[in-house]
mmCIF file of C-alpha atoms in Angstrom:
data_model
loop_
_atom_site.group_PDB
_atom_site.id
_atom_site.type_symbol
_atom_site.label_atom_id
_atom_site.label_comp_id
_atom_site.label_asym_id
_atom_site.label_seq_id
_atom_site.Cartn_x
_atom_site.Cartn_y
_atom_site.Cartn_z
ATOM 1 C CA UNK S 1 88.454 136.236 98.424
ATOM 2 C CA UNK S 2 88.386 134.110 94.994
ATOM 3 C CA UNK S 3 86.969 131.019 96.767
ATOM 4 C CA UNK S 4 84.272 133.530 98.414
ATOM 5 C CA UNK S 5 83.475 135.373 94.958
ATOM 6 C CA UNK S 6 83.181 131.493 93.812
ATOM 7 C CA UNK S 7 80.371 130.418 96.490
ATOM 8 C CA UNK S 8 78.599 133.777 95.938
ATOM 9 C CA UNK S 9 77.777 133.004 92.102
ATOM 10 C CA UNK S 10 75.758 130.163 92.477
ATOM 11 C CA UNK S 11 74.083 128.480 89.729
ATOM 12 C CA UNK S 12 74.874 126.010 87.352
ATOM 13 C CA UNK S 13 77.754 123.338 88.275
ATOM 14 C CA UNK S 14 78.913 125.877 91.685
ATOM 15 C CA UNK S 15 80.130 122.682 92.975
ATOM 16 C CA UNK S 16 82.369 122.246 90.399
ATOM 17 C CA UNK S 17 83.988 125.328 89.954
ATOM 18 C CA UNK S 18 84.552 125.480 93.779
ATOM 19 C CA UNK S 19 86.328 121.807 93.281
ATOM 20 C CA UNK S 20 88.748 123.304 90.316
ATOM 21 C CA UNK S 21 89.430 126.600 92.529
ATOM 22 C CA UNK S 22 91.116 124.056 95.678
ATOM 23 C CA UNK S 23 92.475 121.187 93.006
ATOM 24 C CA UNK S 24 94.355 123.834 91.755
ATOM 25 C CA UNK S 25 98.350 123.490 93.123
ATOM 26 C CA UNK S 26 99.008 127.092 93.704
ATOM 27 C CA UNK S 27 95.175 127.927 95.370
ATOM 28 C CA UNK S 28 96.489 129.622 98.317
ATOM 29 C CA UNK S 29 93.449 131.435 99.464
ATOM 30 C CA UNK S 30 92.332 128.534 102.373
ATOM 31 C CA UNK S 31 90.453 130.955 104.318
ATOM 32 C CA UNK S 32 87.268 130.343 103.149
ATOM 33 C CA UNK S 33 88.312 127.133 104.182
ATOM 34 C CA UNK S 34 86.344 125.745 108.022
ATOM 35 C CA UNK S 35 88.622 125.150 110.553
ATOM 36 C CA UNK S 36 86.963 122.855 113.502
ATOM 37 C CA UNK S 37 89.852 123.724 115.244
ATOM 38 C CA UNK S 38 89.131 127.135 115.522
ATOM 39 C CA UNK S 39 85.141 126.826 114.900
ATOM 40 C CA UNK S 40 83.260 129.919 113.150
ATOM 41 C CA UNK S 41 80.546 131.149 112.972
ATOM 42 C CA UNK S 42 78.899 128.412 110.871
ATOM 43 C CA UNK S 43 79.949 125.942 113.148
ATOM 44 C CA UNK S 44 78.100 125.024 116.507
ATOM 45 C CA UNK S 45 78.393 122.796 119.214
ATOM 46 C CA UNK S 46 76.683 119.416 118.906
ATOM 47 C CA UNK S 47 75.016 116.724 121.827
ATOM 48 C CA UNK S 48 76.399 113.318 122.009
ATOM 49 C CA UNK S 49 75.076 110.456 123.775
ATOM 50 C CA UNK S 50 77.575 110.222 126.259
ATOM 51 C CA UNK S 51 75.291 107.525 128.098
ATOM 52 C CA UNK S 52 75.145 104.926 125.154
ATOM 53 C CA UNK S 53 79.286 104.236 125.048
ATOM 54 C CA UNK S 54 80.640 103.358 128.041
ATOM 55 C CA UNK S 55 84.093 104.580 129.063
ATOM 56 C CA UNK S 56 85.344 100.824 128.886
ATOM 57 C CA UNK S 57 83.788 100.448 125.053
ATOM 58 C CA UNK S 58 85.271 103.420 124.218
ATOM 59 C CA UNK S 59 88.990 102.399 125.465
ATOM 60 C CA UNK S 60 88.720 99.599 123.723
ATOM 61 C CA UNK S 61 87.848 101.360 120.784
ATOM 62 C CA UNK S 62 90.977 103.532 120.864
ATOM 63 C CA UNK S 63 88.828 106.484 122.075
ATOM 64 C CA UNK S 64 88.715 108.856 125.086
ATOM 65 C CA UNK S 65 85.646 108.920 126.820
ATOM 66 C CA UNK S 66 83.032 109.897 125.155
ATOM 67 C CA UNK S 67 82.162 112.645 127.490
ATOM 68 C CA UNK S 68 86.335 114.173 126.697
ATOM 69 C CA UNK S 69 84.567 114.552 122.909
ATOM 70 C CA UNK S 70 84.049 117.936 121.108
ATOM 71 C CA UNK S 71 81.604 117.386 118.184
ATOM 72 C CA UNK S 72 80.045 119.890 116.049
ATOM 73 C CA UNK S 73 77.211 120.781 113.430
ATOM 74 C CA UNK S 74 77.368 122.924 110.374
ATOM 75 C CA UNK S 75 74.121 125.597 109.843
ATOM 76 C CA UNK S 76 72.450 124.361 106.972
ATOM 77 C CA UNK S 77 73.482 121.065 107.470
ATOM 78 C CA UNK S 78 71.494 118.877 109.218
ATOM 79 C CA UNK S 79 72.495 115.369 110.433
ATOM 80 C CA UNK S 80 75.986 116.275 109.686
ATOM 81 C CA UNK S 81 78.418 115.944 112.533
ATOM 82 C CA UNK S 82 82.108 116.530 112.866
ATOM 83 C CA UNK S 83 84.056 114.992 116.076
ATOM 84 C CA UNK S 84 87.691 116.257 115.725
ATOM 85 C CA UNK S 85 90.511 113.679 117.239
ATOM 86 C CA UNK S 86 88.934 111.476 119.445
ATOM 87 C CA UNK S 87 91.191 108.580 119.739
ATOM 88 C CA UNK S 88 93.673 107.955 122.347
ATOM 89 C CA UNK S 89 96.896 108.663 122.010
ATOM 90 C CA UNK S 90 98.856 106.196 119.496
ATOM 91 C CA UNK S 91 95.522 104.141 118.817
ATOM 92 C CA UNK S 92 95.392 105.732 115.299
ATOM 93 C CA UNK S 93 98.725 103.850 114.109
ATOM 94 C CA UNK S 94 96.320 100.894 114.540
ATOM 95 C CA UNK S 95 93.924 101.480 111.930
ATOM 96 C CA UNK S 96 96.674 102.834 109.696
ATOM 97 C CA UNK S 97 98.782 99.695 109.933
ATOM 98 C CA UNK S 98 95.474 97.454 109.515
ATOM 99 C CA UNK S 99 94.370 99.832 106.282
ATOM 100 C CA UNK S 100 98.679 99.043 104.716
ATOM 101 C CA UNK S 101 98.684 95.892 106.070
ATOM 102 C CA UNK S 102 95.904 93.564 106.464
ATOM 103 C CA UNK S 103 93.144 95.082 104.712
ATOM 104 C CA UNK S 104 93.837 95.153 101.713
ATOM 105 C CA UNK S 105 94.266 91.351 101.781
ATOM 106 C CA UNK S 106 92.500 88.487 100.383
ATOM 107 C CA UNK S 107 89.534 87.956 100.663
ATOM 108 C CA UNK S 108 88.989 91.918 100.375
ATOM 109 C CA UNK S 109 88.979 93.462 97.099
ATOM 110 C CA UNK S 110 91.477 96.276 95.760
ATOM 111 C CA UNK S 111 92.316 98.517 92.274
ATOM 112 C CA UNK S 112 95.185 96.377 92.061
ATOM 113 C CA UNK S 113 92.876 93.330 91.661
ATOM 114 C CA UNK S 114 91.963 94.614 87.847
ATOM 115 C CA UNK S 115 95.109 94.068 85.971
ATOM 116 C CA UNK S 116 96.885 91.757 87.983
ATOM 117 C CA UNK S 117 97.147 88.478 88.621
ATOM 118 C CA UNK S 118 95.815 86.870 92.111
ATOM 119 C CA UNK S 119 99.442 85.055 93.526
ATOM 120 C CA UNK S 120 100.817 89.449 92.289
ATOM 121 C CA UNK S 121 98.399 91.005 94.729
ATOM 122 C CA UNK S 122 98.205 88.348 97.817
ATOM 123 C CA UNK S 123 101.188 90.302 100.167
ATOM 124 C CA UNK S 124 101.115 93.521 98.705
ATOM 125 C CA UNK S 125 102.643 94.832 102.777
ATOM 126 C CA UNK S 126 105.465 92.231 101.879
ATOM 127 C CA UNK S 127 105.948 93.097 98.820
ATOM 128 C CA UNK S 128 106.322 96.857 99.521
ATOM 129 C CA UNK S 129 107.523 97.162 102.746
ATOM 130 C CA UNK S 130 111.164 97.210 102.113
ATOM 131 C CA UNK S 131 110.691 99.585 99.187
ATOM 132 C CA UNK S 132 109.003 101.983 101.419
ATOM 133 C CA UNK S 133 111.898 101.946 103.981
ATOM 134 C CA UNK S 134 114.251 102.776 101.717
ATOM 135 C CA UNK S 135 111.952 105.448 99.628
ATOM 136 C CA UNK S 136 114.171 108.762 99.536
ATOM 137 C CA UNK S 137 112.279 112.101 98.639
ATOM 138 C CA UNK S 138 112.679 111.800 94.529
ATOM 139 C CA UNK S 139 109.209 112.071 92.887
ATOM 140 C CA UNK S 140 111.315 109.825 90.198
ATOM 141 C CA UNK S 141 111.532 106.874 92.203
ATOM 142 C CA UNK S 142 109.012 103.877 91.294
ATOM 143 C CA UNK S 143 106.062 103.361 93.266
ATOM 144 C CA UNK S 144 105.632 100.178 95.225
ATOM 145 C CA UNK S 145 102.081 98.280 95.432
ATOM 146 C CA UNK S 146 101.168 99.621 98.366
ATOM 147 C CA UNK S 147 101.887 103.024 97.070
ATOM 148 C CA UNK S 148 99.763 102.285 94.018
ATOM 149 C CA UNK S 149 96.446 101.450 95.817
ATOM 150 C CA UNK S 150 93.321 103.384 95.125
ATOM 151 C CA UNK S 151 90.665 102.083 97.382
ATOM 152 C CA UNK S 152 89.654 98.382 98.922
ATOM 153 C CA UNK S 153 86.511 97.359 99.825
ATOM 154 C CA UNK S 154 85.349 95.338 102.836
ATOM 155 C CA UNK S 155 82.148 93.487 103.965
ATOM 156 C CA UNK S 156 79.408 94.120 100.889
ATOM 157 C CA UNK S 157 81.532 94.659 98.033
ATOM 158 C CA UNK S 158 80.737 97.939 96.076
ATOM 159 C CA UNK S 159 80.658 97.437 92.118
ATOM 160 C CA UNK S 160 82.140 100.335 90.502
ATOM 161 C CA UNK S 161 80.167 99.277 87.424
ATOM 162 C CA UNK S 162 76.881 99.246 88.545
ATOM 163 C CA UNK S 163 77.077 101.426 91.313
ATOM 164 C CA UNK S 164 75.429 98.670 93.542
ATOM 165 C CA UNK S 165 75.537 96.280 96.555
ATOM 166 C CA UNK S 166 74.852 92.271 96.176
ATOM 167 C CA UNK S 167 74.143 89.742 98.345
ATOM 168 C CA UNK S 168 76.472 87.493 96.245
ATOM 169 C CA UNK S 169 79.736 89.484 96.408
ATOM 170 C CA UNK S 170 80.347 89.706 100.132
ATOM 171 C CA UNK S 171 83.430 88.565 102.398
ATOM 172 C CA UNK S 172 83.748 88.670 106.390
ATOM 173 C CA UNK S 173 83.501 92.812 107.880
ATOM 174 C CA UNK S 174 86.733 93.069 110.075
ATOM 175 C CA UNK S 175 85.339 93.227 113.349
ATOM 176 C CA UNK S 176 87.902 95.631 114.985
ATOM 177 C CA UNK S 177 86.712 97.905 112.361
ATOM 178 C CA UNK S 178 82.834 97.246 113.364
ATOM 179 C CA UNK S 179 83.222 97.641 116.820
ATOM 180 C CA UNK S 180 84.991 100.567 116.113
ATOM 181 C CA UNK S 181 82.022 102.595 113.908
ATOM 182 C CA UNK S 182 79.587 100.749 116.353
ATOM 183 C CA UNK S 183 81.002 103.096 118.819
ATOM 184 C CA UNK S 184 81.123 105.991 117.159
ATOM 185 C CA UNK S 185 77.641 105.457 115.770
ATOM 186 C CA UNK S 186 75.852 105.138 118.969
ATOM 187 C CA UNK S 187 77.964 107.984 120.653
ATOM 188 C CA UNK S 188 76.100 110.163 117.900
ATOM 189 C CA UNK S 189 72.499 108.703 118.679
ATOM 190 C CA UNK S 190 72.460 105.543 116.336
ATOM 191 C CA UNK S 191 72.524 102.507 118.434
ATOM 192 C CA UNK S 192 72.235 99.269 116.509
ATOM 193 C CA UNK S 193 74.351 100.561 113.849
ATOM 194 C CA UNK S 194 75.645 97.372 111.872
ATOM 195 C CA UNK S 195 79.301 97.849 109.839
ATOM 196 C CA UNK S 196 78.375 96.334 106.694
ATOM 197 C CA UNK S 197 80.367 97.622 104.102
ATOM 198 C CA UNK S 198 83.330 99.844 103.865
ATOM 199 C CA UNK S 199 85.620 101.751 101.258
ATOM 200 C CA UNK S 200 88.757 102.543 102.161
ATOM 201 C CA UNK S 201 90.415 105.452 99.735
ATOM 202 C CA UNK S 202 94.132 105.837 99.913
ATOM 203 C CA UNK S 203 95.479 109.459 98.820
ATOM 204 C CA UNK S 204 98.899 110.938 97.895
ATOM 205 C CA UNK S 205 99.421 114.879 97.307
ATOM 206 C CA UNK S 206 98.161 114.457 93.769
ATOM 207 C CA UNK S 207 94.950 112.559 94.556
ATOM 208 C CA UNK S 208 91.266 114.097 94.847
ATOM 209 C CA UNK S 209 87.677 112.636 95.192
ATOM 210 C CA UNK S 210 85.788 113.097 92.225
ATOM 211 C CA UNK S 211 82.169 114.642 93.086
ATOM 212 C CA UNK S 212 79.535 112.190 94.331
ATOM 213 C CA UNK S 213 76.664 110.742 96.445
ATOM 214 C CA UNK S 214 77.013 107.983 98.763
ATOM 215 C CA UNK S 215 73.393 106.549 97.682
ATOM 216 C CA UNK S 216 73.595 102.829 96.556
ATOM 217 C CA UNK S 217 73.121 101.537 100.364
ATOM 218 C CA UNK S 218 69.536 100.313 100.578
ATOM 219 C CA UNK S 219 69.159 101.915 103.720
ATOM 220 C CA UNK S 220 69.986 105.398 104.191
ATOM 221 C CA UNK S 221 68.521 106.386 107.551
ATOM 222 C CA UNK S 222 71.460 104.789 108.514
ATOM 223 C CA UNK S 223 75.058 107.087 108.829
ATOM 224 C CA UNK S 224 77.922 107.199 106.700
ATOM 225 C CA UNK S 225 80.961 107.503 109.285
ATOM 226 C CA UNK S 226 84.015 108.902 107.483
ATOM 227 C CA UNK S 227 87.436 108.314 109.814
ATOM 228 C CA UNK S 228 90.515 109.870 108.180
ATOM 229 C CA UNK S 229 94.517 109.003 109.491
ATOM 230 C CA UNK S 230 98.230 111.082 107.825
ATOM 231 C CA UNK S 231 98.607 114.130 106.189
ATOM 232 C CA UNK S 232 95.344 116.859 105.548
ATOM 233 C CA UNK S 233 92.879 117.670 103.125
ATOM 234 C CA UNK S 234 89.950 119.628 102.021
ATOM 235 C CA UNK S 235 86.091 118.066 101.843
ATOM 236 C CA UNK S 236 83.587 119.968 100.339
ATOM 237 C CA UNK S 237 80.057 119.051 101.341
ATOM 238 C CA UNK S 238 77.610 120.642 98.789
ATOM 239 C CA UNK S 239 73.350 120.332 98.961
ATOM 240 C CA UNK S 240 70.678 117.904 96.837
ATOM 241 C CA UNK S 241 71.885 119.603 93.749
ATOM 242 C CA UNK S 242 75.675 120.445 92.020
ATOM 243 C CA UNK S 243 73.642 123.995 91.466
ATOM 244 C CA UNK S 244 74.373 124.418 95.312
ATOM 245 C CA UNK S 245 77.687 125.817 96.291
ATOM 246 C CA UNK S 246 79.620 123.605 98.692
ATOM 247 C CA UNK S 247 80.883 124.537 102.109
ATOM 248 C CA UNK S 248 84.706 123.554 102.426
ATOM 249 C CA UNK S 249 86.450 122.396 105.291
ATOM 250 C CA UNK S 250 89.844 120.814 106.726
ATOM 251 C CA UNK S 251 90.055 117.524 107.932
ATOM 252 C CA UNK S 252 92.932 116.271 109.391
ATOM 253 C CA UNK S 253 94.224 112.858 111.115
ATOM 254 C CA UNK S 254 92.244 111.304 113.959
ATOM 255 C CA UNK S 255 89.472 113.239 112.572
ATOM 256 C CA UNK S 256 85.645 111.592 112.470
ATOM 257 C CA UNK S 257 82.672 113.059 110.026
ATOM 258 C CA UNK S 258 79.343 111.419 110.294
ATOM 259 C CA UNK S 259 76.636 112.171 107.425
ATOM 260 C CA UNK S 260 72.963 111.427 108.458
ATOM 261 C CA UNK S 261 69.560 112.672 107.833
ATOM 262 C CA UNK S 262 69.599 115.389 105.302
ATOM 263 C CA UNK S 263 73.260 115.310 105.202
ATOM 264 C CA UNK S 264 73.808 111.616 104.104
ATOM 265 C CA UNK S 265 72.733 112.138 100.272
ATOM 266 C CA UNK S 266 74.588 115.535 100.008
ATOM 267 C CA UNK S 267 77.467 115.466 96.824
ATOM 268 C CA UNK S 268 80.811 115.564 98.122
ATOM 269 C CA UNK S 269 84.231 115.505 97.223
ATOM 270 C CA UNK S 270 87.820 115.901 98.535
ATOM 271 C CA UNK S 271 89.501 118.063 95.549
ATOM 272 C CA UNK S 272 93.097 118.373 97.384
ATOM 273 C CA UNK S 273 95.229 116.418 99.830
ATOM 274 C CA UNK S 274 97.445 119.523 102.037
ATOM 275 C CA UNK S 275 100.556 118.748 104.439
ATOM 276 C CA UNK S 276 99.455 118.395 107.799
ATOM 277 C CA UNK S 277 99.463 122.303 109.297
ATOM 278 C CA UNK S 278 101.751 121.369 111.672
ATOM 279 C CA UNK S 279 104.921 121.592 109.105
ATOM 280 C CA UNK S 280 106.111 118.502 110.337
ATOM 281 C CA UNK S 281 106.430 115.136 108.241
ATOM 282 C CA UNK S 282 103.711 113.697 110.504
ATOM 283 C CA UNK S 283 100.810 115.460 112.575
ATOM 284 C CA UNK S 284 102.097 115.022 116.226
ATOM 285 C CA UNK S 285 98.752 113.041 117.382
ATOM 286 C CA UNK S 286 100.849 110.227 115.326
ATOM 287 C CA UNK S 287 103.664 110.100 116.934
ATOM 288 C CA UNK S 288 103.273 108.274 120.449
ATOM 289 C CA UNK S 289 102.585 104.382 120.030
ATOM 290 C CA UNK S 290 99.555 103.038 122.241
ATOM 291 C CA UNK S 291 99.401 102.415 125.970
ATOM 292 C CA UNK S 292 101.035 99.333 126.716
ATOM 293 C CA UNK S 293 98.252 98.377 129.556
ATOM 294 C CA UNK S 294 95.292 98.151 126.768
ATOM 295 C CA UNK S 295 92.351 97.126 128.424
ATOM 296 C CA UNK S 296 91.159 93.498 128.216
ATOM 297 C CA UNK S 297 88.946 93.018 124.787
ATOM 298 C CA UNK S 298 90.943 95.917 123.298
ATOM 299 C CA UNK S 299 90.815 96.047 119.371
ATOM 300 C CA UNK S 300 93.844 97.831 119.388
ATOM 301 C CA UNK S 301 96.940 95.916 118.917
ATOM 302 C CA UNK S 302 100.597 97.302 119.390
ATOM 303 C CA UNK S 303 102.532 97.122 115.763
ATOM 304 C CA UNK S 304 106.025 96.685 115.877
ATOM 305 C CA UNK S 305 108.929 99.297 115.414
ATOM 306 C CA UNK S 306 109.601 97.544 111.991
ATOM 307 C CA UNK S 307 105.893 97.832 110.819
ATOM 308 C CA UNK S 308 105.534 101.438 112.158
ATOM 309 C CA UNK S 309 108.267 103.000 110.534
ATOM 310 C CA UNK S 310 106.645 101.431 106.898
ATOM 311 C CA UNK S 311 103.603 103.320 107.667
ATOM 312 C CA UNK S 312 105.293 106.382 109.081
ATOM 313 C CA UNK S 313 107.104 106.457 105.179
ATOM 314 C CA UNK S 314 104.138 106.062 103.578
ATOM 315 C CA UNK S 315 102.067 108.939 105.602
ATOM 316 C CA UNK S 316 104.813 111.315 104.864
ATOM 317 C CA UNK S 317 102.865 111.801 101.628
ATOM 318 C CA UNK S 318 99.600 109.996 101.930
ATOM 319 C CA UNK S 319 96.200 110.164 103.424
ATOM 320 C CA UNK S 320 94.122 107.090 104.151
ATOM 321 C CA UNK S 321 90.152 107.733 104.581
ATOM 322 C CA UNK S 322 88.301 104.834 105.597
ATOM 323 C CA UNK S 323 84.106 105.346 105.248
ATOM 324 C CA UNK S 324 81.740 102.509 106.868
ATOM 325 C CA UNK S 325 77.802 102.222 106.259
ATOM 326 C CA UNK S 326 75.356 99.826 106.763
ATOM 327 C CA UNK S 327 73.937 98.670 103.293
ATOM 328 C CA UNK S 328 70.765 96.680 104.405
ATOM 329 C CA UNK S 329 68.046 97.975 107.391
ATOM 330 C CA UNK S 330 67.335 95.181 109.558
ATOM 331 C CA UNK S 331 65.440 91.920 108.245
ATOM 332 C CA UNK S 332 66.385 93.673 104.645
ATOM 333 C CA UNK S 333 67.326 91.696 101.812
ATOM 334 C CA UNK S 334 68.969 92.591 98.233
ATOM 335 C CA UNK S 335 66.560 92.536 95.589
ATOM 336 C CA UNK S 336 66.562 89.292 92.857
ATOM 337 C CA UNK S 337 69.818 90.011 90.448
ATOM 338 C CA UNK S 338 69.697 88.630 87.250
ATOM 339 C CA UNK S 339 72.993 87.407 85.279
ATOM 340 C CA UNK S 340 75.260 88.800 88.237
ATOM 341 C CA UNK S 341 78.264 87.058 89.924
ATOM 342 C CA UNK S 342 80.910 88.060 92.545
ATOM 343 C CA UNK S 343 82.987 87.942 89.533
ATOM 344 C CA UNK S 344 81.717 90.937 88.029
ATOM 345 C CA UNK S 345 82.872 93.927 90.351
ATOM 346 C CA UNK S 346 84.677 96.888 89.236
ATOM 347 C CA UNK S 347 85.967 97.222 85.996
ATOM 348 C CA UNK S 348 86.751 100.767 86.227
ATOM 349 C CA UNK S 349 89.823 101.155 88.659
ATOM 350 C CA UNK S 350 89.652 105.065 89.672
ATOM 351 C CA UNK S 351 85.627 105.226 89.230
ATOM 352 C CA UNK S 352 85.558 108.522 91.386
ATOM 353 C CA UNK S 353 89.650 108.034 92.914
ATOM 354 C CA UNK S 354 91.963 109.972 91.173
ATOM 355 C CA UNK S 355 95.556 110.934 90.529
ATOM 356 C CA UNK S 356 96.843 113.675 88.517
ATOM 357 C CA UNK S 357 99.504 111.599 86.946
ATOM 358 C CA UNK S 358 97.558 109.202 85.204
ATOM 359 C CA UNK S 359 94.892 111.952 83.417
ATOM 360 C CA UNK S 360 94.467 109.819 80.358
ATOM 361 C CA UNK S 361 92.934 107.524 82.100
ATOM 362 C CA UNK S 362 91.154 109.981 84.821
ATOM 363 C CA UNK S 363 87.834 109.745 84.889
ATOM 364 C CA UNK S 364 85.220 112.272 84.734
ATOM 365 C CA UNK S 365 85.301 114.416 88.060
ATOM 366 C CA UNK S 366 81.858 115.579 87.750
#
């Protein structure tokens, strides 16, 4: 098994040459490849704290009971935890149509924001929406806005630049989206988990995740929850070091990955996005719509036929990956900043986000 012979060698930049072997188009040798589906042997079961959600928190979460969850660990990766599908049925085409739709609005902040005007990028869902319907299979066809996002950010903006947080460059945390990691947080032993800032990547079939570490939060005995919605892909979770050779596994749509302890500074990356296994143009967990007897306080709202279908085109080659942390411990403040302003986030549009099609301007995926 290439991928295999790959892990075995070790040594200098392992990480990397496992990330070429699976960004390649024609690497067809997945089954090095962890499948939570069908867990290994390098998977085990993991504990929740059933007791700190209750049954009506998680409904109105979009989630089963937290008791109906399977999670599970990876040997030699502490802290790490991997919940496949939890949500109810339909309650994912929530969080998808909030991630197209309202999300990426104003106040938040988006690639798009960099080299265009303010009044170009203020209804980029109207703008596209109609070009989406329409969208046939040619690869020739122009992409709309929405097709063209990268990543927004929410709550504590992150500065591509500078790699950092500030106290000065922050807008409102959606608070469907908070109660939402709250949950999931405190279902996996972190109660008093605060949503403070969140990146949301969008991915097509050409996109990857350059390799990284999530460490500019000021507070990292806090969790990194990573929820993913559409077609599949491949993370690779590496150690302290790109010497280390990552593990690689599927995740797929519903799915939930939560990195704490000695997981939550580990490099990672997501070299390739794959059609959902199913062979379908959707994974079947996406195709009922939501209850229609929510329960009362339910952060899940029904979307229209209209708006669903303009997702439903858009997933048929995308990926969306949102990832929520809490930047500050409590009674933490941000450091004094001199000579910064909100004005001075992100000059670099793809920073670690990339797509194949635009490699003179890709950056470096190390």
């Amino acid at each position: 098994m290439a991928a295999a012979a790959l892990t075995r060698e070790g040594g200098e930049d392992a990480f990397r040459r496992l990330f070429r072997f699976y960004r390649q188009r024609d690497a067809c040798d997945l089954r090095g490849v962890v499948d939570f589906s069908a867990p290994g042997a390098q998977v085990f079961r993991s504990q929740l704290s059933i007791s700190s959600v209750s049954d009506q928190d998680a409904y109105r979460a979009g989630l089963q009971p937290v008791s109906q969850w399977k999670a599970y660990g990876l040997r030699g990766y502490p802290g790490f935890i991997f919940i496949p599908n939890p949500f109810l049925p339909g309650c994912q085409r929530h969080w998808v149509k909030q991630c197209l739709k309202l999300y990426p609005e104003k106040p938040n902040v988006c690639n798009l924001d960099l080299h265009m005007a303010p009044e170009k990028t203020t209804d980029l869902w109207g703008q596209s929406k109609e070009q989406l319907r329409r969208k046939g299979s040619s690869k020739w066809e122009p992409r709309s806005l929405l097709e063209k996002l990268r990543w927004v950010t929410l709550g504590y903006h992150y500065n591509w630049d500078t790699k950092k947080y500030s106290a000065n460059h922050h807008t409102p945390f959606p608070s469907d989206l908070a109660f939402l990691s709250e949950q999931v947080a405190a279902a996996c032993g972190f109660r008093g988990f605060q949503a403070q800032a969140g990146i949301l990547n969008y991915y097509h079939f050409d996109s990857s995740l350059g390799i990284h570490v999530d460490e500019s939060e000021l507070d990292h005995s806090r969790p990194l929850l990573s929820f993913s919605f559409g077609q599949s892909s491949i993370f690779l979770l590496g150690g302290l070091k790109r010497e280390e050779a990552p593990t690689a596994m599927f995740m797929h749509s519903g799915d939930i990955m939560v990195m704490s302890g000695f997981s939550r500074l580990l490099y990672h990356a997501v070299p390739r996005v794959l059609p959902n296994p199913e062979g379908t143009a959707l994974p079947s967990c996406l195709d009922q719509a939501p209850s229609s007897d929510l329960p009362v306080g339910s952060v899940i709202e029904h979307s229209s036929d209209d708006d669903w279908q303009v997702c439903a085109k858009y997933l048929q080659s995308s990926r969306i990956n949102m990832t929520v942390r809490q930047v500050l411990a409590e009674g933490q403040k941000f450091p004094e900043e001199s000579g910064t302003n909100g004005k001075d986030h992100a000059s670099s549009e793809d920073s670690y986000h990339e797509n194949s099609k635009a490699k003179r301007h890709k950056p470096n995926t190390d």
